[in-house]
PDB file of C-alpha atoms in Angstrom:
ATOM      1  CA  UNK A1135      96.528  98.595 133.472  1.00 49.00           C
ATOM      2  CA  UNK A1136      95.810 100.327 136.672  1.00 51.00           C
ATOM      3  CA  UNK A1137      93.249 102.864 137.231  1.00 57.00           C
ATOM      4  CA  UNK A1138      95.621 105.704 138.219  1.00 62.00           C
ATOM      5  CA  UNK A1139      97.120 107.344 135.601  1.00 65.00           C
ATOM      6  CA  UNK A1140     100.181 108.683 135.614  1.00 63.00           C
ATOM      7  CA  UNK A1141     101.165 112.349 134.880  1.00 67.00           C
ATOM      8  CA  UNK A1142     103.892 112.250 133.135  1.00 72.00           C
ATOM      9  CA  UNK A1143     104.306 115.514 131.589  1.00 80.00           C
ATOM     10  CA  UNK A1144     104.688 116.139 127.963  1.00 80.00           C
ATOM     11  CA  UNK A1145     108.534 115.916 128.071  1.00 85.00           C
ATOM     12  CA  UNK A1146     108.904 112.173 129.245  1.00 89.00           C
ATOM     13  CA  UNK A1147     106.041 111.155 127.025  1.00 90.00           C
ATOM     14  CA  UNK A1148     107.638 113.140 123.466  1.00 90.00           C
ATOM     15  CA  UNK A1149     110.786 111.211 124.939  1.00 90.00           C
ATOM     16  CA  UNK A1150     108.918 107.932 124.736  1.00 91.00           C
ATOM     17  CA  UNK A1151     107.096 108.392 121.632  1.00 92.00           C
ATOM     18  CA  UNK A1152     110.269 109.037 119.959  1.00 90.00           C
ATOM     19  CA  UNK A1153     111.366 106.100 121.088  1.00 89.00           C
ATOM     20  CA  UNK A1154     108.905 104.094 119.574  1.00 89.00           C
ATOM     21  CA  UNK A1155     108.866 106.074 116.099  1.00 89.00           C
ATOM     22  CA  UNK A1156     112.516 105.570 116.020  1.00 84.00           C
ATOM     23  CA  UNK A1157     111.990 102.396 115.795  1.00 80.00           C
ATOM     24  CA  UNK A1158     109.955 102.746 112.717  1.00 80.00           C
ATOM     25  CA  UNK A1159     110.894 102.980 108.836  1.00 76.00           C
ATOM     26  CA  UNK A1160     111.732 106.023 108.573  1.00 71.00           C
ATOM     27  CA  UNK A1161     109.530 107.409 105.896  1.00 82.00           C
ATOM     28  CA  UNK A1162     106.406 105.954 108.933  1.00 86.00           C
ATOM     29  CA  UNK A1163     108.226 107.988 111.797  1.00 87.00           C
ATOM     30  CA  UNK A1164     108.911 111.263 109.604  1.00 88.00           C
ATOM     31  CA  UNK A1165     105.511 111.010 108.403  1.00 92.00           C
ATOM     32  CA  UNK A1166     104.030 111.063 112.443  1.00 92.00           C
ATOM     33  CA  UNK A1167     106.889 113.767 113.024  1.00 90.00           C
ATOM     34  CA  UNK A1168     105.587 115.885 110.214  1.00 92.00           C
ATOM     35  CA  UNK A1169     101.480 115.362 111.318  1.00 93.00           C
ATOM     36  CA  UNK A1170     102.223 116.351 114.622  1.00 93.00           C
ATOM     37  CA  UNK A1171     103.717 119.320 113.393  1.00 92.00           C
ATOM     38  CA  UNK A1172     101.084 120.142 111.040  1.00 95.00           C
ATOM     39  CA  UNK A1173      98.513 119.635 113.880  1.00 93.00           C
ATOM     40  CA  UNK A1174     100.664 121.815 116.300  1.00 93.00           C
ATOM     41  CA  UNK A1175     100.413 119.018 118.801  1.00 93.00           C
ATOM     42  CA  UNK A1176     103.010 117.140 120.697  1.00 93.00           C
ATOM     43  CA  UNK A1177     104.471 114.505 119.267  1.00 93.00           C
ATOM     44  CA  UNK A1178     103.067 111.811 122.068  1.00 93.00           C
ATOM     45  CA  UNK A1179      99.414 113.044 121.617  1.00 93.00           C
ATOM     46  CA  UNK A1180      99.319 112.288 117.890  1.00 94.00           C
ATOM     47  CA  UNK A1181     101.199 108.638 118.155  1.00 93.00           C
ATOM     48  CA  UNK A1182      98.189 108.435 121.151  1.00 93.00           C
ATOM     49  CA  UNK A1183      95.189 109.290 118.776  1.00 93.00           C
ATOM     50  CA  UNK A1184      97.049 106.837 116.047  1.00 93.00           C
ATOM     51  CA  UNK A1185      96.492 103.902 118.735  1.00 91.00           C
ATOM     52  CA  UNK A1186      93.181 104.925 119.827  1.00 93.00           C
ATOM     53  CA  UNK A1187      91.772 105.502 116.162  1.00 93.00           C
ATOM     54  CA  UNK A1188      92.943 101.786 115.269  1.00 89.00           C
ATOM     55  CA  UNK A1189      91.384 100.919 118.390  1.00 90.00           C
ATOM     56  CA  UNK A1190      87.742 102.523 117.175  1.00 91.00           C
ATOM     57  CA  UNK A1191      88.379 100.917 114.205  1.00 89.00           C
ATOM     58  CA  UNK A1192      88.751  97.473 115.928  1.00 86.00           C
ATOM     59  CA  UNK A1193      92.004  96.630 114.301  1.00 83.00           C
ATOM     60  CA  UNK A1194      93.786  96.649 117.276  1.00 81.00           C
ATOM     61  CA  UNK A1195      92.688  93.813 118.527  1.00 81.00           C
ATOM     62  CA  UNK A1196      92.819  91.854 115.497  1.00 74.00           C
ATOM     63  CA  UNK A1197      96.638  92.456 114.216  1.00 68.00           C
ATOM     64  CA  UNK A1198      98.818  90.378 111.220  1.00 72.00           C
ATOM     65  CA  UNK A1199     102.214  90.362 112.822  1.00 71.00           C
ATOM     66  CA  UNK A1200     104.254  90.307 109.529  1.00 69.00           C
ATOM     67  CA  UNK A1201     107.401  87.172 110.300  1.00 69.00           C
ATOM     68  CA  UNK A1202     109.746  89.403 109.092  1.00 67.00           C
ATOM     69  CA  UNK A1203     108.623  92.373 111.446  1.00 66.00           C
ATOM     70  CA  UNK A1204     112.827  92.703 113.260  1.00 66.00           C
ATOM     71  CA  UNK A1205     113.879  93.288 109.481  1.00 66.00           C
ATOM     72  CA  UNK A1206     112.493  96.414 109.363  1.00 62.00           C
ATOM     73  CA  UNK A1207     113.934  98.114 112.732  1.00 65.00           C
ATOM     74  CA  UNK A1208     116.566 100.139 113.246  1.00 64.00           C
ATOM     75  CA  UNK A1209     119.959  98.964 114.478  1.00 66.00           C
ATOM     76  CA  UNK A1210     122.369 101.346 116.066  1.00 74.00           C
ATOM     77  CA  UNK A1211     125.441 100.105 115.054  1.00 82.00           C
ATOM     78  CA  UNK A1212     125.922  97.399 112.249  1.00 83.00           C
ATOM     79  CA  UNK A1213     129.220  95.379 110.722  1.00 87.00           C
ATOM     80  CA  UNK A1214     129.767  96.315 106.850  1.00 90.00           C
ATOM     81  CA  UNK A1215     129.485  92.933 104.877  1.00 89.00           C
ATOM     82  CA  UNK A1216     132.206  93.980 102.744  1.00 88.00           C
ATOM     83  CA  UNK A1217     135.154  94.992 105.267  1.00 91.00           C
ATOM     84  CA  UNK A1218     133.904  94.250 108.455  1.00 90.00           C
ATOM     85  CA  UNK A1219     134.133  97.464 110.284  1.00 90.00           C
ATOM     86  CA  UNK A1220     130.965  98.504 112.483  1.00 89.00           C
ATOM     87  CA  UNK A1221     129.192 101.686 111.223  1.00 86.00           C
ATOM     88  CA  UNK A1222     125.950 103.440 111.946  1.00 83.00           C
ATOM     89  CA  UNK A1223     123.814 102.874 109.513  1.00 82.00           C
ATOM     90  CA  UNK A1224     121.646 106.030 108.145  1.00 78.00           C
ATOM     91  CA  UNK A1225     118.930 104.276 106.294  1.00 75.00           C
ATOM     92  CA  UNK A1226     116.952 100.840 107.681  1.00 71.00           C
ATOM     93  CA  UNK A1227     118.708  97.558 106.312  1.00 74.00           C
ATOM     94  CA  UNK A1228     121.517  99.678 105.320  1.00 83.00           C
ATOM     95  CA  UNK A1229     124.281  96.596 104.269  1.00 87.00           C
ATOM     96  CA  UNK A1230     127.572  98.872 103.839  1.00 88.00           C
ATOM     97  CA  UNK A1231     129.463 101.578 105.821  1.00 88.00           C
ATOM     98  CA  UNK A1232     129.939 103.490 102.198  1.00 87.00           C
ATOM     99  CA  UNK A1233     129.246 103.423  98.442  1.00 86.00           C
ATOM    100  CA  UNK A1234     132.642 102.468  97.978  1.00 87.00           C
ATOM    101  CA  UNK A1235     132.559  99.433  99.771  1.00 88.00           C
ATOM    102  CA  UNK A1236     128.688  98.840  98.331  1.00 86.00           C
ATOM    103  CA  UNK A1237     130.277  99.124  94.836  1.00 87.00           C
ATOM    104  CA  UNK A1238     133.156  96.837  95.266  1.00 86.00           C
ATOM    105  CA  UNK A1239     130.803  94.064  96.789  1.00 83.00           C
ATOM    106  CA  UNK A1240     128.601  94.339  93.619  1.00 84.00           C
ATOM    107  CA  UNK A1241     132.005  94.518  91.623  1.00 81.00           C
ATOM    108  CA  UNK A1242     131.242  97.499  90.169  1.00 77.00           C
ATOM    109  CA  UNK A1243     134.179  99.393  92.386  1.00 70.00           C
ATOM    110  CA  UNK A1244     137.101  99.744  89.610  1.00 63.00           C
ATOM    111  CA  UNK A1245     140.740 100.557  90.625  1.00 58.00           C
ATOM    112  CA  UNK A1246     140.647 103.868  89.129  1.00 55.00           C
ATOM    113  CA  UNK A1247     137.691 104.639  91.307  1.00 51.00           C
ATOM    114  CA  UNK A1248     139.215 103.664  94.856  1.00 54.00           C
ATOM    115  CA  UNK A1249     140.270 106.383  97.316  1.00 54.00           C
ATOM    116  CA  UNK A1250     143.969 107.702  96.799  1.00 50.00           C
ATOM    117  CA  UNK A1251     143.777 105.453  93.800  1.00 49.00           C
ATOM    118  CA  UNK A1252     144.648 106.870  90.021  1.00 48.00           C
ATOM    119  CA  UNK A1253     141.735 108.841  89.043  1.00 48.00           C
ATOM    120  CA  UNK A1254     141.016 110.150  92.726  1.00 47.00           C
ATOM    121  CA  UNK A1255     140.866 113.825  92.905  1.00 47.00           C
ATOM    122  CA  UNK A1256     141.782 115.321  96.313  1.00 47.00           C
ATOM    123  CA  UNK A1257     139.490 117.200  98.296  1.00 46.00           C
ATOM    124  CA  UNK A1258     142.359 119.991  98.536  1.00 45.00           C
ATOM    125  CA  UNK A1259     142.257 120.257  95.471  1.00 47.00           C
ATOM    126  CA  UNK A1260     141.026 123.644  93.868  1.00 51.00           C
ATOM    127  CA  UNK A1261     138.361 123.874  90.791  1.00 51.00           C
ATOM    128  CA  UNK A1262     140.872 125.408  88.891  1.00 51.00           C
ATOM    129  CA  UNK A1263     143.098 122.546  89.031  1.00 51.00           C
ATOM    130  CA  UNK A1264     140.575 119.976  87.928  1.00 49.00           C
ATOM    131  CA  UNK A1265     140.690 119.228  83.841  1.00 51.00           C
ATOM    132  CA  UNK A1266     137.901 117.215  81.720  1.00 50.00           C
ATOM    133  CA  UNK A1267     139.639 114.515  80.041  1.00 50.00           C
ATOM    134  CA  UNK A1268     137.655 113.339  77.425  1.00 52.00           C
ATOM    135  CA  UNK A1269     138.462 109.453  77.337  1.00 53.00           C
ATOM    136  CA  UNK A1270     138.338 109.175  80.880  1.00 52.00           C
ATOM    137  CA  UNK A1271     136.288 111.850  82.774  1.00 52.00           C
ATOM    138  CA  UNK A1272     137.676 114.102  85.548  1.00 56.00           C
ATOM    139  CA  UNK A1273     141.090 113.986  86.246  1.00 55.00           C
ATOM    140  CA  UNK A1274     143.835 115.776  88.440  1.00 57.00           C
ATOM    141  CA  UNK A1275     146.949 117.188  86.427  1.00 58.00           C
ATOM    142  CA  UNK A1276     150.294 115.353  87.562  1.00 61.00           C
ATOM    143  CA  UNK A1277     151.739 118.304  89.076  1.00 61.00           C
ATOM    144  CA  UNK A1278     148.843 118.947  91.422  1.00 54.00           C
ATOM    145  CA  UNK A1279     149.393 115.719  92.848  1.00 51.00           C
TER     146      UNK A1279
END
């Protein structure tokens, strides 16, 4: 590093400590999000102190580096590993672009259950319209559909 700092302003560096957090689990980068918050201090300074405490410490100079470490980034866009489409995924590791297609990889998607399948019940539909059927759960009376 150079002796002149640079003054960045708090802007570009909240921009770049985002950055960074969004790379993180997420339950890591809310929890950063939420102590900055607490603190009432921008988002940069408290990812700063987080360095410089480890620092003090002397763990940052003496690091594991877990193998694995890529596995737990976030991806912007992913391919399903049931139907192939891309997606972006909401959670880290996130394998499908839906339940549905999470359920029928595990087999555990039945035909009943599919989308425009028998059993599905229309988002047009009103309340009113939907009837408990006891041997099968909800269901949509023929002439609604």
């Amino acid at each position: 590093m150079t002796d002149k700092k640079l003054n960045l302003g708090d802007l570009k560096l909240n921009s770049s400590a985002e950055a960074l957090l969004d790379q993180l689990p997420d339950h890591a980068g809310q929890l950063v999000h939420s102590l900055a918050t607490q603190y009432s201090i921008p988002i940069w300074q408290y990812t700063c102190a987080i360095l410089l405490a480890v620092h003090m410490e002397g763990r940052l100079s003496e690091f594991r580096l877990d193998p694995a470490w890529k596995d737990g980034l976030r991806t912007k866009e992913l391919i399903c590993k049931h139907c192939g489409t891309k997606f972006s995924p909401r959670h880290i590791g996130q394998p499908f672009c839906s339940n549905d297609c999470g359920l029928a990889a595990a087999g555990q998607l039945h035909k009943e259950d599919k989308p425009n399948g028998p059993g599905h019940i229309p988002m047009s539909s009103k309340h009113s319209d939907v009837v408990v059927d006891g041997d099968s759960g909800w269901s949509v009376p023929d002439e609604v559909v």
